[in-house]
Amino acid sequence: MPVSFIVLAAGMGTRMNSDLPKVLHKVASAPLLHHALAAARSLEPARIVVVTGHGAAEVSASANAFDEACECVVQDPQLGTAHAVGMAAPLLDQMDGDAIVLYGDTPFIRPETIDAMLHARARHSVVVLGFQARDPGRYGRLIAEGENLQKIVEYKDASDEERAVTLCNSGVLCASAKLMFELISQVKNTNASGEYYLTDLPELARAQGLSAGVVICDESETLGVNTRAQLAEAEAAFQARARTEALENGVTLTAPETVFFALDTHVGRDAIIGPNVLFGPAVTIESGAEIKGFCHLEGCHISRGAQVGPFARLRPGAELAEDVHVGNFVEIKNSILDEGVKVGHLTYIGDADIGEFTNIGAGTVTCNYDGVMKHRTRIGKRAFIGSDTMLVAPVKVGDDALTASGSVITQDVPTEALAIGRAPQVNKAGLASKLMARLKAIKAAKGKA
Ligand code: UD1
Ligand code: MG
């Protein structure tokens, strides 16, 4: 049976105190919304509908950047969670199969938990995800016996007895798409908030003789972000989990608590990650690669046997083939380094292709930007780029070619040629001591004056 998701992301997030819509704030280098969408997508759904409102244009652009297949609807004004889900009715009310409601600001629901809810649907028409809250605060309370759910009571509408219940509503809810929208059309706003509550659905289902059930997950999965403090908590929770997973997957982390992963970081078995390494979006590290301390990596691919750092910066489009060595204070952007290339020290490589086993000397710069346009540098195989070479792109250096240290290379270098692009050296006999004597005399004369 197909599954559809409805991701609620219309809220303003007042307590973030921000111009940015709440669901676009980032955890693990990815907007909160992408975390919810990633969980949804891992169940291979037929449709994903995102309900936007505040910052609708930005939020839908972000949803589509994650996956073009996301469909976005705008909820304006925002009259409550049932009203929000109702916005998806024109797209989904004829869908076969189940619909699942997720919140865009609740990033940690596990796919396994959603799967457990889908299984519980065999026993119940409406399934709600609950959790035992350490501090139930203002969460909606689940009034249940075992896994049978009687109703959900919002905190504002709850009696003292109901407020004493610690089983709380996560907000995640599942029913057949057809039933979900039929029940939503019956929801009234006669409650303490004057809103249309999605939480009325279990009671409405029971009124039709249908059954409602609860699936319970750990509270950590339902962590919602409403404030900057909770955003920081969510980051810490994500990183703690990502570090544990990396260690379990056979990655060595010398100082796990100092390594920061992104939502989409992939690190292969037997990779070694040193202290203080930060992974931005879209990084893949193959098995057996080593990232030494203090590296900053984003949008790059590092192959088996490669060594990077310490103190290296790899930016989007950096592709390192097997056994490449990148050393300290090296920055690489939008460049392909073939097998065995060595870039040891103090170098900028941007918009370049470097052939296998080429050695790039310390202080080399690909001068890729003329102030208006970017240009490419192409270096062949087994070339040797002398220290402090400026490669003024567009420029090509052939296979087995050499550039002399300190050269400014403005013309292509043919295969096997040695290019010298620097002023010839002149030695003036005895001039050094004469010059020194003169400078000392000037200084002494000044001291007297
Ligand atoms: C909701 C639940 C509550 C549950 C809690 C869990 C209802 C009525 N209450 O309460 O039982 O314990 O979540 O966090 O559902 N949203 C829209 N449009 C709207 C209203 C909300 O898109 O018109 C979105 C918000 O952006 C947010 C989510 O829905 O992502 C939940 O809304 P929120 O106002 O936070 O509901 P709570 O009062 O926290
Ligand atoms: Mg909330």
CSV table of C-alpha atoms and ligand atoms in Angstrom, one decimal:
chain,number,residue,atom,x,y,z
A,1,MET,CA,0.0,0.0,0.0
A,2,PRO,CA,1.3,3.5,-0.8
A,3,VAL,CA,2.2,5.8,2.1
A,4,SER,CA,1.9,9.6,2.0
A,5,PHE,CA,3.4,12.1,4.4
A,6,ILE,CA,2.1,15.5,5.5
A,7,VAL,CA,4.8,17.6,7.1
A,8,LEU,CA,3.6,20.6,9.1
A,9,ALA,CA,5.9,23.6,8.7
A,10,ALA,CA,3.6,26.6,8.7
A,11,GLY,CA,4.4,27.9,12.2
A,12,MET,CA,6.2,31.1,12.8
A,13,GLY,CA,8.4,29.9,15.6
A,14,THR,CA,8.1,33.2,17.6
A,15,ARG,CA,10.3,31.9,20.4
A,16,MET,CA,13.3,31.5,18.0
A,17,ASN,CA,13.4,35.3,17.8
A,18,SER,CA,14.5,35.1,14.2
A,19,ASP,CA,13.8,36.4,10.7
A,20,LEU,CA,14.3,32.9,9.4
A,21,PRO,CA,11.3,30.5,9.4
A,22,LYS,CA,11.9,28.0,12.3
A,23,VAL,CA,12.1,24.9,10.2
A,24,LEU,CA,15.0,26.4,8.2
A,25,HIS,CA,17.2,26.7,11.3
A,26,LYS,CA,20.0,24.1,11.0
A,27,VAL,CA,21.0,21.0,13.0
A,28,ALA,CA,23.9,19.0,11.7
A,29,SER,CA,24.3,21.5,8.8
A,30,ALA,CA,20.8,20.7,7.5
A,31,PRO,CA,17.5,22.6,8.0
A,32,LEU,CA,15.3,21.0,10.6
A,33,LEU,CA,12.8,20.4,7.8
A,34,HIS,CA,15.3,18.2,6.0
A,35,HIS,CA,15.6,15.9,9.0
A,36,ALA,CA,11.9,15.3,9.0
A,37,LEU,CA,11.9,14.9,5.2
A,38,ALA,CA,14.8,12.4,5.4
A,39,ALA,CA,12.8,10.2,7.9
A,40,ALA,CA,9.8,10.4,5.6
A,41,ARG,CA,11.8,9.6,2.5
A,42,SER,CA,13.4,6.5,4.0
A,43,LEU,CA,9.9,4.9,3.9
A,44,GLU,CA,9.8,5.4,0.1
A,45,PRO,CA,6.5,7.3,0.2
A,46,ALA,CA,4.2,7.9,-2.8
A,47,ARG,CA,3.8,11.5,-1.9
A,48,ILE,CA,5.3,14.1,0.6
A,49,VAL,CA,3.2,17.2,1.1
A,50,VAL,CA,4.8,20.1,3.1
A,51,VAL,CA,2.3,22.6,4.7
A,52,THR,CA,4.0,26.0,4.6
A,53,GLY,CA,2.8,29.3,6.0
A,54,HIS,CA,5.3,31.7,7.5
A,55,GLY,CA,8.1,32.2,5.0
A,56,ALA,CA,6.2,29.9,2.6
A,57,ALA,CA,8.5,30.7,-0.4
A,58,GLU,CA,11.7,30.0,1.4
A,59,VAL,CA,10.3,26.9,3.1
A,60,SER,CA,9.0,25.4,-0.1
A,61,ALA,CA,12.3,26.2,-1.9
A,62,SER,CA,14.1,24.3,0.8
A,63,ALA,CA,11.7,21.4,0.6
A,64,ASN,CA,12.3,21.2,-3.1
A,65,ALA,CA,16.0,21.5,-2.7
A,66,PHE,CA,15.8,18.4,-0.5
A,67,ASP,CA,13.6,16.5,-3.0
A,68,GLU,CA,11.9,17.9,-6.1
A,69,ALA,CA,9.1,15.5,-5.6
A,70,CYS,CA,7.9,17.3,-2.4
A,71,GLU,CA,4.6,19.1,-3.0
A,72,CYS,CA,4.0,22.3,-1.0
A,73,VAL,CA,0.7,23.8,0.0
A,74,VAL,CA,0.3,27.2,1.8
A,75,GLN,CA,-1.8,27.5,5.0
A,76,ASP,CA,-2.9,31.1,5.5
A,77,PRO,CA,-4.2,31.9,8.1
A,78,GLN,CA,-3.0,29.2,10.5
A,79,LEU,CA,-6.0,27.9,12.4
A,80,GLY,CA,-4.5,24.8,14.1
A,81,THR,CA,-2.9,21.5,13.4
A,82,ALA,CA,-6.1,19.9,11.9
A,83,HIS,CA,-6.6,22.9,9.7
A,84,ALA,CA,-3.0,22.6,8.6
A,85,VAL,CA,-3.3,18.9,7.7
A,86,GLY,CA,-6.6,19.7,5.9
A,87,MET,CA,-4.6,21.9,3.5
A,88,ALA,CA,-3.3,18.7,2.0
A,89,ALA,CA,-6.8,17.3,1.3
A,90,PRO,CA,-7.0,18.4,-2.3
A,91,LEU,CA,-3.8,16.5,-3.0
A,92,LEU,CA,-4.3,13.4,-0.9
A,93,ASP,CA,-8.0,12.7,0.0
A,94,GLN,CA,-8.4,10.3,-2.9
A,95,MET,CA,-5.1,8.5,-2.1
A,96,ASP,CA,-5.1,4.8,-1.3
A,97,GLY,CA,-3.1,3.8,1.7
A,98,ASP,CA,-2.0,5.6,4.8
A,99,ALA,CA,-1.2,9.2,5.5
A,100,ILE,CA,1.3,10.1,8.3
A,101,VAL,CA,1.5,13.5,9.9
A,102,LEU,CA,5.0,14.7,10.9
A,103,TYR,CA,6.2,18.1,12.3
A,104,GLY,CA,8.9,20.0,10.4
A,105,ASP,CA,10.4,21.2,13.7
A,106,THR,CA,10.7,17.7,15.2
A,107,PRO,CA,13.8,16.3,13.6
A,108,PHE,CA,14.5,13.0,15.3
A,109,ILE,CA,11.6,10.6,14.6
A,110,ARG,CA,13.2,7.3,13.5
A,111,PRO,CA,12.0,5.5,10.4
A,112,GLU,CA,11.7,2.3,12.5
A,113,THR,CA,9.2,4.2,14.7
A,114,ILE,CA,7.1,5.3,11.8
A,115,ASP,CA,7.2,1.7,10.5
A,116,ALA,CA,5.9,0.5,13.9
A,117,MET,CA,3.0,2.9,13.6
A,118,LEU,CA,2.2,1.5,10.1
A,119,HIS,CA,2.2,-2.0,11.6
A,120,ALA,CA,-0.1,-0.9,14.5
A,121,ARG,CA,-2.6,0.3,11.8
A,122,ALA,CA,-3.5,-3.4,11.3
A,123,ARG,CA,-5.2,-3.2,14.8
A,124,HIS,CA,-6.3,0.5,14.9
A,125,SER,CA,-7.9,2.9,12.4
A,126,VAL,CA,-6.0,5.9,13.9
A,127,VAL,CA,-2.5,5.5,15.4
A,128,VAL,CA,-0.8,8.2,17.5
A,129,LEU,CA,2.8,8.3,18.6
A,130,GLY,CA,3.2,8.9,22.3
A,131,PHE,CA,6.1,9.1,24.8
A,132,GLN,CA,6.5,9.1,28.5
A,133,ALA,CA,7.6,12.6,29.3
A,134,ARG,CA,10.0,13.4,32.1
A,135,ASP,CA,8.4,16.8,32.3
A,136,PRO,CA,5.0,16.6,30.6
A,137,GLY,CA,4.6,20.5,30.7
A,138,ARG,CA,2.1,21.7,28.1
A,139,TYR,CA,2.0,18.6,25.9
A,140,GLY,CA,-1.3,17.0,24.9
A,141,ARG,CA,-2.1,14.1,27.2
A,142,LEU,CA,-2.9,10.6,25.9
A,143,ILE,CA,-5.8,9.0,27.8
A,144,ALA,CA,-5.2,5.4,27.1
A,145,GLU,CA,-5.5,1.8,28.4
A,146,GLY,CA,-2.7,-0.2,27.2
A,147,GLU,CA,-2.3,0.5,23.6
A,148,ASN,CA,-6.0,1.5,23.2
A,149,LEU,CA,-6.3,5.3,23.0
A,150,GLN,CA,-9.5,6.9,24.3
A,151,LYS,CA,-8.7,10.4,23.5
A,152,ILE,CA,-6.1,13.2,23.4
A,153,VAL,CA,-6.6,16.1,25.7
A,154,GLU,CA,-4.8,19.4,25.1
A,155,TYR,CA,-3.1,20.8,28.2
A,156,LYS,CA,-5.2,23.9,28.1
A,157,ASP,CA,-8.4,21.9,28.1
A,158,ALA,CA,-7.3,19.2,30.5
A,159,SER,CA,-8.7,18.5,34.1
A,160,ASP,CA,-6.2,18.2,37.0
A,161,GLU,CA,-6.6,14.5,36.8
A,162,GLU,CA,-5.8,14.5,33.1
A,163,ARG,CA,-2.8,16.8,33.6
A,164,ALA,CA,-1.3,14.2,36.0
A,165,VAL,CA,-1.0,11.8,33.1
A,166,THR,CA,2.6,11.6,31.8
A,167,LEU,CA,1.9,9.8,28.5
A,168,CYS,CA,2.1,12.6,26.0
A,169,ASN,CA,1.3,13.3,22.4
A,170,SER,CA,4.3,13.6,20.0
A,171,GLY,CA,2.0,15.0,17.3
A,172,VAL,CA,2.8,12.2,14.9
A,173,LEU,CA,-0.4,10.5,13.7
A,174,CYS,CA,-1.3,7.9,11.1
A,175,ALA,CA,-4.6,6.8,9.5
A,176,SER,CA,-5.8,5.9,6.1
A,177,ALA,CA,-5.7,9.1,4.0
A,178,LYS,CA,-9.4,8.8,3.3
A,179,LEU,CA,-10.4,8.5,6.9
A,180,MET,CA,-7.9,11.2,8.0
A,181,PHE,CA,-9.5,13.9,5.8
A,182,GLU,CA,-13.1,12.7,6.5
A,183,LEU,CA,-12.4,13.1,10.3
A,184,ILE,CA,-10.7,16.4,9.8
A,185,SER,CA,-13.8,17.8,8.1
A,186,GLN,CA,-15.7,17.0,11.4
A,187,VAL,CA,-13.2,18.8,13.7
A,188,LYS,CA,-14.6,21.9,15.5
A,189,ASN,CA,-12.7,24.7,17.1
A,190,THR,CA,-14.7,24.8,20.3
A,191,ASN,CA,-11.8,24.6,22.7
A,192,ALA,CA,-9.6,26.7,24.9
A,193,SER,CA,-7.5,27.9,22.0
A,194,GLY,CA,-10.2,28.4,19.4
A,195,GLU,CA,-8.1,26.2,17.1
A,196,TYR,CA,-8.8,23.2,14.9
A,197,TYR,CA,-7.0,20.4,16.8
A,198,LEU,CA,-5.6,17.4,15.0
A,199,THR,CA,-5.8,15.8,18.4
A,200,ASP,CA,-9.6,15.4,18.1
A,201,LEU,CA,-9.1,12.6,15.6
A,202,PRO,CA,-8.9,9.6,17.9
A,203,GLU,CA,-12.2,10.6,19.7
A,204,LEU,CA,-13.9,11.3,16.4
A,205,ALA,CA,-12.8,7.9,15.1
A,206,ARG,CA,-14.1,6.1,18.2
A,207,ALA,CA,-17.5,7.9,17.8
A,208,GLN,CA,-17.8,6.0,14.5
A,209,GLY,CA,-17.0,2.7,16.2
A,210,LEU,CA,-13.4,2.7,15.0
A,211,SER,CA,-10.5,2.1,17.2
A,212,ALA,CA,-7.5,4.3,18.1
A,213,GLY,CA,-4.1,3.1,19.3
A,214,VAL,CA,-0.9,4.4,20.7
A,215,VAL,CA,2.7,3.5,19.7
A,216,ILE,CA,5.3,4.6,22.3
A,217,CYS,CA,8.7,5.9,21.4
A,218,ASP,CA,11.6,7.3,23.4
A,219,GLU,CA,11.2,10.9,24.4
A,220,SER,CA,14.5,11.7,22.6
A,221,GLU,CA,12.8,11.1,19.2
A,222,THR,CA,10.1,13.6,19.9
A,223,LEU,CA,12.4,16.5,20.8
A,224,GLY,CA,10.9,19.6,19.2
A,225,VAL,CA,12.7,22.8,18.5
A,226,ASN,CA,11.0,26.0,19.7
A,227,THR,CA,13.9,28.0,21.0
A,228,ARG,CA,17.6,28.6,20.3
A,229,ALA,CA,18.4,26.6,23.5
A,230,GLN,CA,16.4,23.7,22.1
A,231,LEU,CA,18.2,24.1,18.8
A,232,ALA,CA,21.6,23.7,20.6
A,233,GLU,CA,20.2,20.7,22.5
A,234,ALA,CA,19.1,19.1,19.3
A,235,GLU,CA,22.5,19.7,17.8
A,236,ALA,CA,24.1,18.0,20.8
A,237,ALA,CA,21.7,15.1,20.7
A,238,PHE,CA,22.3,14.6,16.9
A,239,GLN,CA,26.1,14.7,17.3
A,240,ALA,CA,26.1,12.3,20.3
A,241,ARG,CA,24.1,9.8,18.2
A,242,ALA,CA,26.2,10.3,15.1
A,243,ARG,CA,29.4,9.8,17.0
A,244,THR,CA,28.1,6.6,18.6
A,245,GLU,CA,27.0,5.3,15.2
A,246,ALA,CA,30.3,6.1,13.5
A,247,LEU,CA,32.2,4.2,16.3
A,248,GLU,CA,29.8,1.2,15.9
A,249,ASN,CA,30.3,1.3,12.2
A,250,GLY,CA,34.0,0.8,12.6
A,251,VAL,CA,35.2,4.3,12.3
A,252,THR,CA,38.1,5.4,14.6
A,253,LEU,CA,37.4,8.8,16.2
A,254,THR,CA,40.4,9.8,18.3
A,255,ALA,CA,38.3,12.4,20.3
A,256,PRO,CA,34.7,11.7,19.4
A,257,GLU,CA,33.3,14.6,21.4
A,258,THR,CA,35.2,17.1,19.1
A,259,VAL,CA,34.0,15.7,15.7
A,260,PHE,CA,30.8,17.2,14.1
A,261,PHE,CA,28.9,15.4,11.5
A,262,ALA,CA,26.2,16.6,9.0
A,263,LEU,CA,22.9,14.9,8.4
A,264,ASP,CA,24.3,13.3,5.2
A,265,THR,CA,27.9,12.5,6.1
A,266,HIS,CA,29.1,9.1,5.0
A,267,VAL,CA,32.2,7.6,6.6
A,268,GLY,CA,33.5,4.2,5.5
A,269,ARG,CA,34.7,1.4,7.8
A,270,ASP,CA,38.3,1.8,9.1
A,271,ALA,CA,38.5,5.5,8.3
A,272,ILE,CA,40.3,7.4,11.0
A,273,ILE,CA,39.1,10.8,12.0
A,274,GLY,CA,41.3,12.9,14.3
A,275,PRO,CA,40.3,15.6,16.8
A,276,ASN,CA,38.3,18.7,15.9
A,277,VAL,CA,37.1,17.8,12.5
A,278,LEU,CA,33.9,19.4,11.1
A,279,PHE,CA,31.9,17.8,8.3
A,280,GLY,CA,29.6,20.2,6.5
A,281,PRO,CA,27.0,19.0,4.0
A,282,ALA,CA,27.6,16.3,1.4
A,283,VAL,CA,30.9,14.6,2.5
A,284,THR,CA,31.8,11.0,1.7
A,285,ILE,CA,34.9,9.4,3.1
A,286,GLU,CA,35.7,6.0,1.8
A,287,SER,CA,37.1,3.1,3.9
A,288,GLY,CA,40.6,3.5,5.2
A,289,ALA,CA,41.0,7.2,4.5
A,290,GLU,CA,42.5,9.3,7.3
A,291,ILE,CA,41.4,12.8,8.2
A,292,LYS,CA,43.8,14.3,10.7
A,293,GLY,CA,42.9,17.0,13.2
A,294,PHE,CA,41.3,20.4,12.7
A,295,CYS,CA,40.0,19.8,9.1
A,296,HIS,CA,36.9,21.5,7.7
A,297,LEU,CA,35.2,19.5,5.0
A,298,GLU,CA,32.1,20.1,2.9
A,299,GLY,CA,30.8,18.9,-0.5
A,300,CYS,CA,33.8,16.6,-1.1
A,301,HIS,CA,34.7,13.0,-1.7
A,302,ILE,CA,37.7,11.3,-0.2
A,303,SER,CA,38.8,7.9,-1.5
A,304,ARG,CA,40.3,4.9,0.1
A,305,GLY,CA,43.9,5.4,1.4
A,306,ALA,CA,43.8,9.2,1.1
A,307,GLN,CA,45.3,11.3,3.9
A,308,VAL,CA,44.0,14.8,4.7
A,309,GLY,CA,45.2,17.4,7.1
A,310,PRO,CA,45.9,18.4,9.8
A,311,PHE,CA,44.4,21.8,9.2
A,312,ALA,CA,43.1,21.3,5.7
A,313,ARG,CA,40.0,22.8,4.2
A,314,LEU,CA,38.1,20.9,1.5
A,315,ARG,CA,35.3,22.8,-0.2
A,316,PRO,CA,32.5,21.8,-2.5
A,317,GLY,CA,33.6,19.8,-5.6
A,318,ALA,CA,36.9,18.6,-4.1
A,319,GLU,CA,37.4,15.0,-5.3
A,320,LEU,CA,40.3,13.1,-4.0
A,321,ALA,CA,41.2,9.8,-5.6
A,322,GLU,CA,42.9,6.9,-3.9
A,323,ASP,CA,46.1,7.6,-1.9
A,324,VAL,CA,46.0,11.4,-2.4
A,325,HIS,CA,47.9,13.3,0.3
A,326,VAL,CA,46.7,16.7,1.3
A,327,GLY,CA,48.7,18.4,4.1
A,328,ASN,CA,48.4,21.4,6.4
A,329,PHE,CA,47.0,24.7,5.4
A,330,VAL,CA,45.8,23.5,2.0
A,331,GLU,CA,42.5,24.6,0.6
A,332,ILE,CA,40.9,22.7,-2.3
A,333,LYS,CA,37.7,23.7,-4.2
A,334,ASN,CA,36.0,22.3,-7.3
A,335,SER,CA,39.0,20.3,-8.2
A,336,ILE,CA,39.8,16.7,-9.1
A,337,LEU,CA,43.0,15.2,-7.8
A,338,ASP,CA,43.8,11.8,-9.4
A,339,GLU,CA,45.4,8.9,-7.7
A,340,GLY,CA,48.6,9.5,-5.6
A,341,VAL,CA,48.6,13.3,-6.0
A,342,LYS,CA,50.5,15.1,-3.2
A,343,VAL,CA,49.7,18.6,-2.1
A,344,GLY,CA,51.6,18.9,1.1
A,345,HIS,CA,51.6,22.5,2.4
A,346,LEU,CA,50.2,26.0,2.3
A,347,THR,CA,48.5,25.8,-1.1
A,348,TYR,CA,45.3,26.9,-2.8
A,349,ILE,CA,43.9,24.6,-5.5
A,350,GLY,CA,40.6,25.9,-7.1
A,351,ASP,CA,39.0,24.8,-10.4
A,352,ALA,CA,41.8,22.4,-11.3
A,353,ASP,CA,42.3,18.9,-12.6
A,354,ILE,CA,45.5,17.3,-11.4
A,355,GLY,CA,46.8,14.1,-13.0
A,356,GLU,CA,48.0,11.0,-11.1
A,357,PHE,CA,51.2,11.2,-9.1
A,358,THR,CA,51.7,14.9,-9.6
A,359,ASN,CA,53.5,16.7,-6.8
A,360,ILE,CA,52.4,20.2,-5.9
A,361,GLY,CA,55.1,22.2,-4.0
A,362,ALA,CA,54.5,24.4,-1.0
A,363,GLY,CA,52.9,27.7,-1.5
A,364,THR,CA,51.4,26.9,-4.9
A,365,VAL,CA,48.3,28.9,-6.0
A,366,THR,CA,45.9,28.3,-8.8
A,367,CYS,CA,45.0,31.9,-9.7
A,368,ASN,CA,41.5,30.9,-10.8
A,369,TYR,CA,39.6,34.2,-10.6
A,370,ASP,CA,40.3,37.2,-12.7
A,371,GLY,CA,37.8,39.4,-10.8
A,372,VAL,CA,35.0,38.5,-13.1
A,373,MET,CA,35.2,34.9,-14.2
A,374,LYS,CA,36.6,31.6,-12.9
A,375,HIS,CA,39.1,29.7,-15.1
A,376,ARG,CA,40.5,26.1,-14.9
A,377,THR,CA,44.0,24.9,-14.4
A,378,ARG,CA,44.8,21.5,-16.0
A,379,ILE,CA,47.9,19.7,-14.8
A,380,GLY,CA,49.0,16.3,-16.3
A,381,LYS,CA,50.3,13.2,-14.8
A,382,ARG,CA,53.6,12.9,-12.8
A,383,ALA,CA,54.2,16.7,-13.1
A,384,PHE,CA,56.2,18.5,-10.5
A,385,ILE,CA,55.0,22.0,-9.6
A,386,GLY,CA,57.8,23.8,-7.8
A,387,SER,CA,57.2,25.7,-4.5
A,388,ASP,CA,55.6,29.1,-4.8
A,389,THR,CA,54.3,28.6,-8.4
A,390,MET,CA,51.5,30.9,-9.4
A,391,LEU,CA,49.4,29.1,-12.1
A,392,VAL,CA,47.5,31.9,-13.8
A,393,ALA,CA,44.4,30.1,-15.2
A,394,PRO,CA,43.3,29.2,-17.8
A,395,VAL,CA,46.5,27.3,-18.2
A,396,LYS,CA,47.7,23.8,-18.9
A,397,VAL,CA,50.8,21.9,-17.6
A,398,GLY,CA,51.6,18.7,-19.5
A,399,ASP,CA,52.5,15.3,-18.3
A,400,ASP,CA,56.0,14.9,-16.7
A,401,ALA,CA,56.5,18.7,-16.9
A,402,LEU,CA,58.2,20.8,-14.2
A,403,THR,CA,57.8,24.4,-13.1
A,404,ALA,CA,60.6,26.2,-11.4
A,405,SER,CA,60.1,27.4,-7.8
A,406,GLY,CA,58.7,30.9,-7.7
A,407,SER,CA,57.4,30.8,-11.3
A,408,VAL,CA,54.4,32.7,-12.5
A,409,ILE,CA,53.0,30.4,-15.1
A,410,THR,CA,50.9,32.4,-17.6
A,411,GLN,CA,51.4,30.1,-20.7
A,412,ASP,CA,50.8,26.4,-21.2
A,413,VAL,CA,53.7,24.2,-20.4
A,414,PRO,CA,54.3,21.3,-22.9
A,415,THR,CA,54.7,17.7,-21.9
A,416,GLU,CA,58.2,17.0,-20.3
A,417,ALA,CA,59.2,20.7,-20.5
A,418,LEU,CA,60.7,22.8,-17.6
A,419,ALA,CA,59.0,26.1,-17.3
A,420,ILE,CA,60.9,29.0,-15.6
A,421,GLY,CA,58.8,32.0,-15.2
A,422,ARG,CA,60.8,34.3,-12.8
A,423,ALA,CA,63.4,37.0,-13.1
A,424,PRO,CA,66.9,35.7,-13.5
A,425,GLN,CA,69.2,35.9,-10.5
A,426,VAL,CA,72.1,38.4,-10.4
A,427,ASN,CA,74.9,38.1,-7.8
A,428,LYS,CA,76.8,41.4,-7.0
A,429,ALA,CA,80.1,40.6,-5.4
A,430,GLY,CA,80.7,42.2,-1.9
A,431,LEU,CA,77.6,44.3,-2.1
A,432,ALA,CA,75.9,42.8,0.9
A,433,SER,CA,78.6,43.9,3.4
A,434,LYS,CA,78.8,47.3,1.8
A,435,LEU,CA,75.1,47.8,2.1
A,436,MET,CA,75.0,46.6,5.7
A,437,ALA,CA,77.8,49.1,6.7
A,438,ARG,CA,76.0,51.9,5.1
A,439,LEU,CA,72.7,51.1,6.9
A,440,LYS,CA,74.5,50.9,10.2
A,441,ALA,CA,76.1,54.3,9.6
A,442,ILE,CA,72.7,55.9,8.9
A,443,LYS,CA,71.3,54.4,12.1
A,444,ALA,CA,74.2,55.6,14.2
A,445,ALA,CA,74.0,59.1,12.7
A,446,LYS,CA,70.2,59.2,13.6
A,447,GLY,CA,71.0,58.1,17.2
A,448,LYS,CA,73.3,61.2,17.7
A,449,ALA,CA,70.8,63.7,16.3
B,1,UD1,C1,0.8,20.0,19.4
B,1,UD1,C2,-0.3,19.0,19.8
B,1,UD1,C3,0.0,18.5,21.2
B,1,UD1,C4,1.4,17.8,21.3
B,1,UD1,C5,2.4,18.8,20.8
B,1,UD1,C6,3.8,18.1,20.6
B,1,UD1,C7,-2.3,19.8,18.7
B,1,UD1,C8,-3.6,20.5,18.9
B,1,UD1,N1,-1.6,19.7,19.8
B,1,UD1,O1,0.7,21.1,20.3
B,1,UD1,O2,-1.0,17.5,21.6
B,1,UD1,O3,1.7,17.4,22.6
B,1,UD1,O4,2.1,19.4,19.5
B,1,UD1,O5,4.8,19.0,20.2
B,1,UD1,O6,-2.0,19.3,17.7
B,1,UD1,N2,1.3,24.1,12.7
B,1,UD1,C9,0.9,24.5,11.5
B,1,UD1,N3,-0.3,25.2,11.3
B,1,UD1,C10,-1.0,25.5,12.4
B,1,UD1,C11,-0.6,25.1,13.7
B,1,UD1,C12,0.5,24.4,13.8
B,1,UD1,O7,1.6,24.2,10.5
B,1,UD1,O8,-2.1,26.2,12.1
B,1,UD1,C13,2.5,23.3,12.9
B,1,UD1,C14,3.6,24.1,13.7
B,1,UD1,O9,4.4,24.8,12.9
B,1,UD1,C15,4.3,22.9,14.4
B,1,UD1,C16,3.2,21.9,14.6
B,1,UD1,O10,2.2,22.2,13.6
B,1,UD1,O11,5.3,22.4,13.6
B,1,UD1,C17,2.6,21.8,16.0
B,1,UD1,O12,2.1,23.1,16.3
B,1,UD1,P1,2.3,23.7,17.7
B,1,UD1,O13,1.6,25.0,17.7
B,1,UD1,O14,3.7,23.7,18.1
B,1,UD1,O15,1.4,22.7,18.6
B,1,UD1,P2,1.5,22.5,20.1
B,1,UD1,O16,0.7,23.5,20.8
B,1,UD1,O17,2.9,22.4,20.5
B,2,MG,MG,4.8,22.8,19.7
